[in-house]
Amino acid sequence: MLGIKDAHLPGLADLTQARLRVITGADAVDILRLRYRVGKRAILHIETHTGVTRNEGSLWFFSGDKAGRVARRNKKSARFDPQTQALFEAFPDDHRMPQIRTFLDGFAVIIPDLTGHEANGRPQLLRYRPGLSCTFRCPLQDHPPAFVKLVNDDDPTRLSASNRVMQLALAGSGISVAGALGVDLRIGAIVYEAATGNPLDTALAQASNLSELTQAISGLRSFWDAPIRSERQMGPDQLLMRAQESAEFITATAPACAGAATDIVAKLEKGVPICALRPIHGDMKLEHLFLDGPRVTLIDTESVSMGLPDYDLAQLYGRLWQAEFDGHLSRQVAGEGSAMVRAAAGPQFDWCLGVVAVRLAKYYAQRPTPGMARSIMAILERLR
């Protein structure tokens, strides 16, 4: 399933399904996502299957004997495989995020403190990034659900303050952001209200025309023009660095695709734009835009930065084609929609699209499957 030659992480060289079963004790294992730093560490987000039971978890590979040391400190919740030097933890156990278990064990008390409403059932896991963050949909009594995000890679207080600033800056405009309801610093949590309406991917799949996309682009224009000043920077230099890192990752995990990715990065390096920065979402996915009549709402706004508006549009363009590749949108909708996005773009769009192409190629490189290289080349060919 995974075969990466790294002298400092030898356990990655022949990570077969049989070996994954031994490491985890499960009947079958799917690799959901790989994070990897050459010579230093690898983290595999996995899903295990035992009978009819599914669960998520993580495999950690470190240079040296760190995995063994972590396993010894967490004997009750971790398994160590001497052959691969891998540390396995089944969700919700995570040695870098013990607050996940704390939250799940105490949600009946924690949720009312965060939201002002009693819980109406157990939190439902939406997204887990081992060691970094975890997001839950939390049903509430007599109230729409709330979304609790536990973060290790950001400050909930900063996120809450930034959210309030954006809400004020966007008041009366064509777009809003899902509001933050509270924070709990003991577990590194921030809770958001639910956005109303349908996400853009659902709206486009059900629509007979592209008016929803027109509305979404108009809403983004209002966001870029808003008096928002973020501490985060996502200008050309930062985007180029992301593209370079993505190409390096592809080279290490899908060497057959390395040439195509590095060619794109070489072109980016020759033409780095110089321009003023404006507020952008920074992680523009179809599912991060909600439409409810005339109302447009952004979610997952932790990535809001000062950057290039064309980067938001390039991401939107790339995600339209990715949705078509994955069978969620028709080729006609993806084609017409991407043409509409390009028509709305500015002079930095093609440069930004190069960054997006390599970043989306990395997305597939992080998910090792038999068709991984084919998916990488397909997205690069479509967006280059």
Short mmCIF file of C-alpha atoms in Angstrom, two decimals:
data_model
loop_
_atom_site.label_atom_id
_atom_site.label_comp_id
_atom_site.label_asym_id
_atom_site.label_seq_id
_atom_site.Cartn_x
_atom_site.Cartn_y
_atom_site.Cartn_z
CA MET A 1 0.00 0.00 0.00
CA LEU A 2 2.84 2.37 0.83
CA GLY A 3 6.49 2.11 -0.15
CA ILE A 4 8.64 5.16 0.60
CA LYS A 5 12.40 4.71 0.74
CA ASP A 6 13.65 6.78 3.68
CA ALA A 7 16.71 5.58 5.60
CA HIS A 8 15.56 7.44 8.72
CA LEU A 9 12.01 6.01 8.57
CA PRO A 10 12.54 2.44 7.34
CA GLY A 11 9.07 1.34 8.40
CA LEU A 12 7.59 3.20 5.41
CA ALA A 13 9.44 1.04 2.87
CA ASP A 14 7.01 -1.87 2.72
CA LEU A 15 3.82 -0.95 4.54
CA THR A 16 1.53 -3.67 3.20
CA GLN A 17 -2.04 -4.45 4.19
CA ALA A 18 -0.75 -7.49 6.09
CA ARG A 19 1.68 -5.36 8.08
CA LEU A 20 -1.01 -2.75 8.79
CA ARG A 21 -3.24 -5.50 10.18
CA VAL A 22 -0.44 -6.64 12.48
CA ILE A 23 0.28 -3.10 13.69
CA THR A 24 -3.34 -2.24 14.43
CA GLY A 25 -4.90 -5.61 15.24
CA ALA A 26 -7.72 -4.81 12.79
CA ASP A 27 -9.17 -6.99 10.02
CA ALA A 28 -8.44 -4.34 7.37
CA VAL A 29 -6.93 -0.86 7.22
CA ASP A 30 -7.47 2.05 4.82
CA ILE A 31 -4.97 4.91 4.62
CA LEU A 32 -6.96 8.15 4.60
CA ARG A 33 -4.13 10.67 4.49
CA LEU A 34 -0.36 10.85 4.79
CA ARG A 35 1.64 13.69 6.30
CA TYR A 36 5.36 13.29 5.74
CA ARG A 37 8.58 15.19 6.34
CA VAL A 38 11.52 13.48 4.69
CA GLY A 39 13.93 12.00 7.22
CA LYS A 40 11.96 13.25 10.23
CA ARG A 41 8.47 11.81 10.62
CA ALA A 42 5.37 10.46 8.95
CA ILE A 43 1.82 10.45 10.25
CA LEU A 44 -0.80 8.23 8.65
CA HIS A 45 -4.45 8.97 9.32
CA ILE A 46 -6.15 5.59 8.94
CA GLU A 47 -9.51 3.88 9.18
CA THR A 48 -9.62 0.42 10.71
CA HIS A 49 -12.26 -2.24 10.05
CA THR A 50 -12.92 -5.09 12.50
CA GLY A 51 -16.11 -6.98 11.72
CA VAL A 52 -18.77 -4.32 11.25
CA THR A 53 -16.91 -1.83 13.45
CA ARG A 54 -15.08 1.09 11.89
CA ASN A 55 -12.82 3.53 13.67
CA GLU A 56 -10.26 6.13 12.79
CA GLY A 57 -6.77 6.26 14.17
CA SER A 58 -3.19 7.24 13.49
CA LEU A 59 0.18 5.66 12.79
CA TRP A 60 3.24 7.67 13.79
CA PHE A 61 6.74 7.08 12.44
CA PHE A 62 9.66 9.06 13.89
CA SER A 63 13.37 9.19 13.24
CA GLY A 64 15.16 7.51 16.15
CA ASP A 65 13.36 5.83 19.05
CA LYS A 66 10.70 8.47 19.77
CA ALA A 67 7.79 6.19 18.80
CA GLY A 68 8.91 3.61 21.36
CA ARG A 69 9.27 6.24 24.06
CA VAL A 70 5.81 7.66 23.36
CA ALA A 71 4.34 4.14 23.42
CA ARG A 72 5.92 3.42 26.81
CA ARG A 73 4.43 6.64 28.23
CA ASN A 74 0.99 5.71 26.88
CA LYS A 75 0.85 1.97 27.53
CA LYS A 76 -2.94 1.87 27.96
CA SER A 77 -3.77 3.64 24.71
CA ALA A 78 -0.92 2.96 22.27
CA ARG A 79 0.53 -0.03 20.42
CA PHE A 80 4.12 -0.23 19.24
CA ASP A 81 5.28 -2.37 16.32
CA PRO A 82 9.00 -3.21 16.68
CA GLN A 83 9.39 -4.26 13.04
CA THR A 84 8.31 -0.92 11.55
CA GLN A 85 8.94 1.24 14.66
CA ALA A 86 5.36 2.49 14.27
CA LEU A 87 3.16 3.85 17.03
CA PHE A 88 -0.57 3.14 16.63
CA GLU A 89 -3.33 5.02 18.43
CA ALA A 90 -7.04 4.37 17.91
CA PHE A 91 -9.32 7.40 17.98
CA PRO A 92 -10.01 9.19 20.31
CA ASP A 93 -6.58 8.49 21.77
CA ASP A 94 -3.93 10.92 20.48
CA HIS A 95 -0.79 11.59 22.50
CA ARG A 96 -0.59 15.13 21.09
CA MET A 97 -4.29 15.86 21.64
CA PRO A 98 -5.43 14.24 24.90
CA GLN A 99 -8.17 16.87 24.99
CA ILE A 100 -10.14 14.87 22.41
CA ARG A 101 -10.86 12.15 24.96
CA THR A 102 -11.44 14.78 27.66
CA PHE A 103 -14.06 16.44 25.46
CA LEU A 104 -15.84 13.21 24.56
CA ASP A 105 -15.85 11.99 28.16
CA GLY A 106 -17.21 15.31 29.47
CA PHE A 107 -19.27 16.66 26.56
CA ALA A 108 -22.53 16.68 28.53
CA VAL A 109 -21.05 19.37 30.79
CA ILE A 110 -18.70 21.06 28.31
CA ILE A 111 -21.24 21.67 25.51
CA PRO A 112 -23.72 23.67 27.66
CA ASP A 113 -20.83 25.83 28.89
CA LEU A 114 -19.70 26.45 25.29
CA THR A 115 -23.10 26.98 23.66
CA GLY A 116 -25.65 27.78 26.36
CA HIS A 117 -27.70 24.73 25.30
CA GLU A 118 -27.90 21.14 26.49
CA ALA A 119 -26.47 18.41 24.28
CA ASN A 120 -29.00 16.30 22.39
CA GLY A 121 -26.87 13.24 21.70
CA ARG A 122 -23.19 12.45 21.36
CA PRO A 123 -20.87 14.63 19.27
CA GLN A 124 -20.41 13.35 15.71
CA LEU A 125 -16.88 13.32 14.32
CA LEU A 126 -16.59 15.34 11.10
CA ARG A 127 -12.86 15.75 10.58
CA TYR A 128 -9.78 14.51 12.38
CA ARG A 129 -6.23 15.64 11.69
CA PRO A 130 -4.00 13.57 14.01
CA GLY A 131 -2.06 15.77 16.37
CA LEU A 132 -3.49 19.00 14.94
CA SER A 133 -7.26 19.38 15.12
CA CYS A 134 -10.59 17.64 15.45
CA THR A 135 -14.07 18.90 14.51
CA PHE A 136 -17.40 17.61 15.84
CA ARG A 137 -21.00 18.30 14.93
CA CYS A 138 -22.82 18.63 18.22
CA PRO A 139 -26.64 18.26 18.25
CA LEU A 140 -28.32 20.61 20.74
CA GLN A 141 -31.72 20.56 22.40
CA ASP A 142 -34.21 23.00 20.83
CA HIS A 143 -31.46 24.65 18.78
CA PRO A 144 -29.56 24.07 15.52
CA PRO A 145 -26.38 22.02 15.94
CA ALA A 146 -23.08 23.65 16.84
CA PHE A 147 -19.64 22.76 15.56
CA VAL A 148 -16.87 22.29 18.10
CA LYS A 149 -13.30 22.44 16.83
CA LEU A 150 -10.39 21.34 19.03
CA VAL A 151 -7.17 22.94 17.80
CA ASN A 152 -3.50 22.34 18.55
CA ASP A 153 -2.18 24.45 15.68
CA ASP A 154 -3.92 27.74 16.52
CA ASP A 155 -5.19 29.86 19.41
CA PRO A 156 -8.96 29.70 20.07
CA THR A 157 -8.89 33.17 21.62
CA ARG A 158 -7.32 34.63 18.48
CA LEU A 159 -9.81 32.79 16.29
CA SER A 160 -12.75 34.07 18.32
CA ALA A 161 -11.49 37.68 18.25
CA SER A 162 -10.85 37.46 14.50
CA ASN A 163 -14.36 36.08 13.99
CA ARG A 164 -15.91 39.04 15.83
CA VAL A 165 -13.88 41.49 13.74
CA MET A 166 -15.03 39.84 10.52
CA GLN A 167 -18.68 39.82 11.60
CA LEU A 168 -18.55 43.56 12.25
CA ALA A 169 -16.63 44.33 9.06
CA LEU A 170 -19.06 42.32 6.90
CA ALA A 171 -22.30 43.63 8.42
CA GLY A 172 -24.59 44.84 5.65
CA SER A 173 -22.41 43.38 2.88
CA GLY A 174 -23.13 40.50 0.53
CA ILE A 175 -21.41 37.92 2.70
CA SER A 176 -21.08 36.84 6.33
CA VAL A 177 -19.13 34.29 8.35
CA ALA A 178 -20.46 31.61 10.67
CA GLY A 179 -20.25 33.13 14.13
CA ALA A 180 -18.10 31.86 16.99
CA LEU A 181 -20.17 31.12 20.09
CA GLY A 182 -17.44 30.57 22.65
CA VAL A 183 -14.08 29.06 23.54
CA ASP A 184 -12.79 26.65 26.17
CA LEU A 185 -9.06 27.15 26.67
CA ARG A 186 -8.77 24.10 28.92
CA ILE A 187 -9.28 21.83 25.92
CA GLY A 188 -8.28 24.24 23.14
CA ALA A 189 -11.83 24.45 21.78
CA ILE A 190 -13.79 26.98 19.76
CA VAL A 191 -17.45 26.47 18.88
CA TYR A 192 -19.22 27.86 15.80
CA GLU A 193 -22.86 28.27 14.93
CA ALA A 194 -24.25 26.32 11.98
CA ALA A 195 -24.38 28.08 8.62
CA THR A 196 -27.84 28.16 7.09
CA GLY A 197 -28.69 27.01 3.57
CA ASN A 198 -26.80 24.64 1.28
CA PRO A 199 -23.06 24.42 0.58
CA LEU A 200 -22.07 25.43 -2.94
CA ASP A 201 -21.20 21.87 -4.01
CA THR A 202 -24.71 20.66 -3.14
CA ALA A 203 -26.30 23.73 -4.73
CA LEU A 204 -24.40 23.22 -7.99
CA ALA A 205 -25.20 19.51 -8.13
CA GLN A 206 -28.91 20.26 -7.79
CA ALA A 207 -29.15 23.48 -9.83
CA SER A 208 -30.38 23.91 -13.39
CA ASN A 209 -28.08 26.92 -13.93
CA LEU A 210 -25.01 28.53 -12.42
CA SER A 211 -26.69 31.43 -10.63
CA GLU A 212 -25.43 30.05 -7.30
CA LEU A 213 -21.85 30.32 -8.52
CA THR A 214 -22.46 33.89 -9.67
CA GLN A 215 -23.82 34.67 -6.20
CA ALA A 216 -20.83 33.01 -4.53
CA ILE A 217 -18.31 35.01 -6.57
CA SER A 218 -20.20 38.22 -5.83
CA GLY A 219 -20.08 37.38 -2.12
CA LEU A 220 -16.33 36.79 -2.29
CA ARG A 221 -15.86 40.18 -3.93
CA SER A 222 -17.60 41.76 -0.95
CA PHE A 223 -15.26 39.86 1.36
CA TRP A 224 -12.13 41.02 -0.50
CA ASP A 225 -13.33 44.65 -0.27
CA ALA A 226 -14.18 44.48 3.44
CA PRO A 227 -12.09 46.45 5.99
CA ILE A 228 -10.49 43.29 7.41
CA ARG A 229 -6.84 43.16 8.41
CA SER A 230 -5.52 39.72 9.29
CA GLU A 231 -2.25 38.90 11.03
CA ARG A 232 -1.86 35.93 8.70
CA GLN A 233 -0.04 36.51 5.41
CA MET A 234 -0.70 34.42 2.30
CA GLY A 235 1.02 36.52 -0.33
CA PRO A 236 3.05 35.34 -3.33
CA ASP A 237 6.10 34.35 -1.27
CA GLN A 238 4.05 32.18 1.07
CA LEU A 239 2.14 30.62 -1.83
CA LEU A 240 5.35 29.85 -3.69
CA MET A 241 6.72 28.14 -0.58
CA ARG A 242 3.57 26.03 -0.36
CA ALA A 243 3.93 25.03 -3.99
CA GLN A 244 7.60 24.12 -3.49
CA GLU A 245 6.76 22.01 -0.42
CA SER A 246 3.97 20.29 -2.36
CA ALA A 247 6.31 19.43 -5.23
CA GLU A 248 8.84 18.03 -2.77
CA PHE A 249 6.14 15.87 -1.20
CA ILE A 250 5.04 14.57 -4.61
CA THR A 251 8.66 13.81 -5.51
CA ALA A 252 9.05 11.73 -2.34
CA THR A 253 5.73 9.87 -2.48
CA ALA A 254 4.94 9.69 -6.22
CA PRO A 255 8.29 10.01 -8.03
CA ALA A 256 6.74 9.19 -11.42
CA CYS A 257 4.87 12.51 -11.18
CA ALA A 258 7.79 14.58 -9.93
CA GLY A 259 8.73 16.10 -13.28
CA ALA A 260 5.30 17.54 -13.98
CA ALA A 261 5.05 19.10 -10.52
CA THR A 262 8.56 20.56 -10.51
CA ASP A 263 8.05 22.02 -14.00
CA ILE A 264 5.06 24.00 -12.73
CA VAL A 265 7.01 25.23 -9.70
CA ALA A 266 9.90 26.32 -11.92
CA LYS A 267 7.49 28.50 -13.92
CA LEU A 268 6.07 29.95 -10.71
CA GLU A 269 9.55 30.86 -9.49
CA LYS A 270 10.23 32.84 -12.68
CA GLY A 271 7.14 35.05 -12.43
CA VAL A 272 6.30 35.80 -8.79
CA PRO A 273 3.73 38.63 -8.87
CA ILE A 274 4.14 41.89 -6.99
CA CYS A 275 0.80 43.29 -5.85
CA ALA A 276 -1.15 44.64 -2.90
CA LEU A 277 -2.67 42.10 -0.51
CA ARG A 278 -6.34 42.00 0.42
CA PRO A 279 -8.39 39.82 2.81
CA ILE A 280 -9.02 36.36 1.36
CA HIS A 281 -10.55 33.17 2.68
CA GLY A 282 -7.37 31.24 1.88
CA ASP A 283 -8.92 27.73 1.93
CA MET A 284 -11.69 28.11 -0.61
CA LYS A 285 -13.57 24.84 -1.13
CA LEU A 286 -17.06 24.44 -2.57
CA GLU A 287 -18.29 23.20 0.80
CA HIS A 288 -16.95 26.30 2.59
CA LEU A 289 -19.54 28.58 0.89
CA PHE A 290 -23.16 28.33 2.04
CA LEU A 291 -26.08 29.87 0.13
CA ASP A 292 -29.42 30.67 1.72
CA GLY A 293 -31.54 32.82 -0.58
CA PRO A 294 -29.60 36.07 -1.01
CA ARG A 295 -27.33 35.24 1.92
CA VAL A 296 -23.78 33.91 1.44
CA THR A 297 -21.93 32.55 4.48
CA LEU A 298 -18.32 31.42 4.76
CA ILE A 299 -17.27 28.66 7.14
CA ASP A 300 -13.84 27.35 8.18
CA THR A 301 -12.48 30.88 8.30
CA GLU A 302 -9.40 30.06 10.40
CA SER A 303 -7.36 30.40 7.21
CA VAL A 304 -8.44 34.01 6.47
CA SER A 305 -5.32 35.94 5.50
CA MET A 306 -4.01 38.93 3.64
CA GLY A 307 -3.38 37.59 0.15
CA LEU A 308 -4.38 37.53 -3.51
CA PRO A 309 -8.10 37.40 -4.33
CA ASP A 310 -7.17 35.43 -7.43
CA TYR A 311 -5.96 32.65 -5.13
CA ASP A 312 -9.50 32.22 -3.77
CA LEU A 313 -10.78 32.07 -7.36
CA ALA A 314 -8.05 29.67 -8.45
CA GLN A 315 -8.96 27.38 -5.57
CA LEU A 316 -12.62 27.59 -6.56
CA TYR A 317 -11.66 26.72 -10.16
CA GLY A 318 -9.58 23.76 -9.03
CA ARG A 319 -12.25 22.44 -6.70
CA LEU A 320 -14.84 22.51 -9.49
CA TRP A 321 -12.67 20.19 -11.57
CA GLN A 322 -11.82 18.06 -8.56
CA ALA A 323 -15.54 17.59 -7.91
CA GLU A 324 -15.95 16.51 -11.53
CA PHE A 325 -13.06 14.02 -11.20
CA ASP A 326 -14.63 12.57 -8.06
CA GLY A 327 -18.04 12.22 -9.71
CA HIS A 328 -19.83 14.91 -7.69
CA LEU A 329 -20.40 17.37 -10.56
CA SER A 330 -21.07 16.84 -14.26
CA ARG A 331 -18.39 17.78 -16.77
CA GLN A 332 -20.75 20.42 -18.17
CA VAL A 333 -21.20 22.13 -14.80
CA ALA A 334 -17.46 21.96 -14.05
CA GLY A 335 -16.58 23.32 -17.49
CA GLU A 336 -19.10 26.14 -17.54
CA GLY A 337 -18.43 26.97 -13.90
CA SER A 338 -14.66 27.11 -14.33
CA ALA A 339 -15.07 29.36 -17.38
CA MET A 340 -17.22 31.67 -15.27
CA VAL A 341 -14.58 31.76 -12.53
CA ARG A 342 -11.81 32.52 -15.02
CA ALA A 343 -13.87 35.34 -16.54
CA ALA A 344 -14.20 36.91 -13.08
CA ALA A 345 -10.48 36.63 -12.30
CA GLY A 346 -7.70 39.18 -12.34
CA PRO A 347 -4.14 39.29 -13.67
CA GLN A 348 -2.65 36.95 -11.02
CA PHE A 349 -5.10 34.12 -11.72
CA ASP A 350 -2.88 31.93 -13.92
CA TRP A 351 0.03 32.22 -11.47
CA CYS A 352 -2.27 31.33 -8.56
CA LEU A 353 -3.72 28.45 -10.57
CA GLY A 354 -0.23 26.96 -10.85
CA VAL A 355 0.01 26.97 -7.06
CA VAL A 356 -3.43 25.35 -6.78
CA ALA A 357 -2.52 22.69 -9.35
CA VAL A 358 0.47 21.49 -7.34
CA ARG A 359 -1.45 21.75 -4.06
CA LEU A 360 -4.31 19.61 -5.40
CA ALA A 361 -1.79 17.16 -6.82
CA LYS A 362 -0.38 16.87 -3.30
CA TYR A 363 -3.91 16.14 -2.07
CA TYR A 364 -3.90 12.96 -4.16
CA ALA A 365 -0.29 12.16 -3.24
CA GLN A 366 -1.36 12.16 0.41
CA ARG A 367 -3.90 9.43 -0.28
CA PRO A 368 -1.98 6.40 -1.55
CA THR A 369 -4.20 4.26 -3.78
CA PRO A 370 -3.52 2.17 -6.90
CA GLY A 371 -4.73 5.09 -9.06
CA MET A 372 -2.84 7.80 -7.18
CA ALA A 373 -0.35 8.68 -9.94
CA ARG A 374 -3.12 8.78 -12.54
CA SER A 375 -5.13 11.20 -10.37
CA ILE A 376 -2.09 13.42 -9.82
CA MET A 377 -1.34 13.68 -13.52
CA ALA A 378 -5.01 14.24 -14.39
CA ILE A 379 -5.39 17.23 -12.05
CA LEU A 380 -2.04 18.71 -13.15
CA GLU A 381 -3.01 18.36 -16.80
CA ARG A 382 -6.40 19.98 -16.21
CA LEU A 383 -5.08 22.96 -14.25
CA ARG A 384 -1.61 23.64 -15.65
#
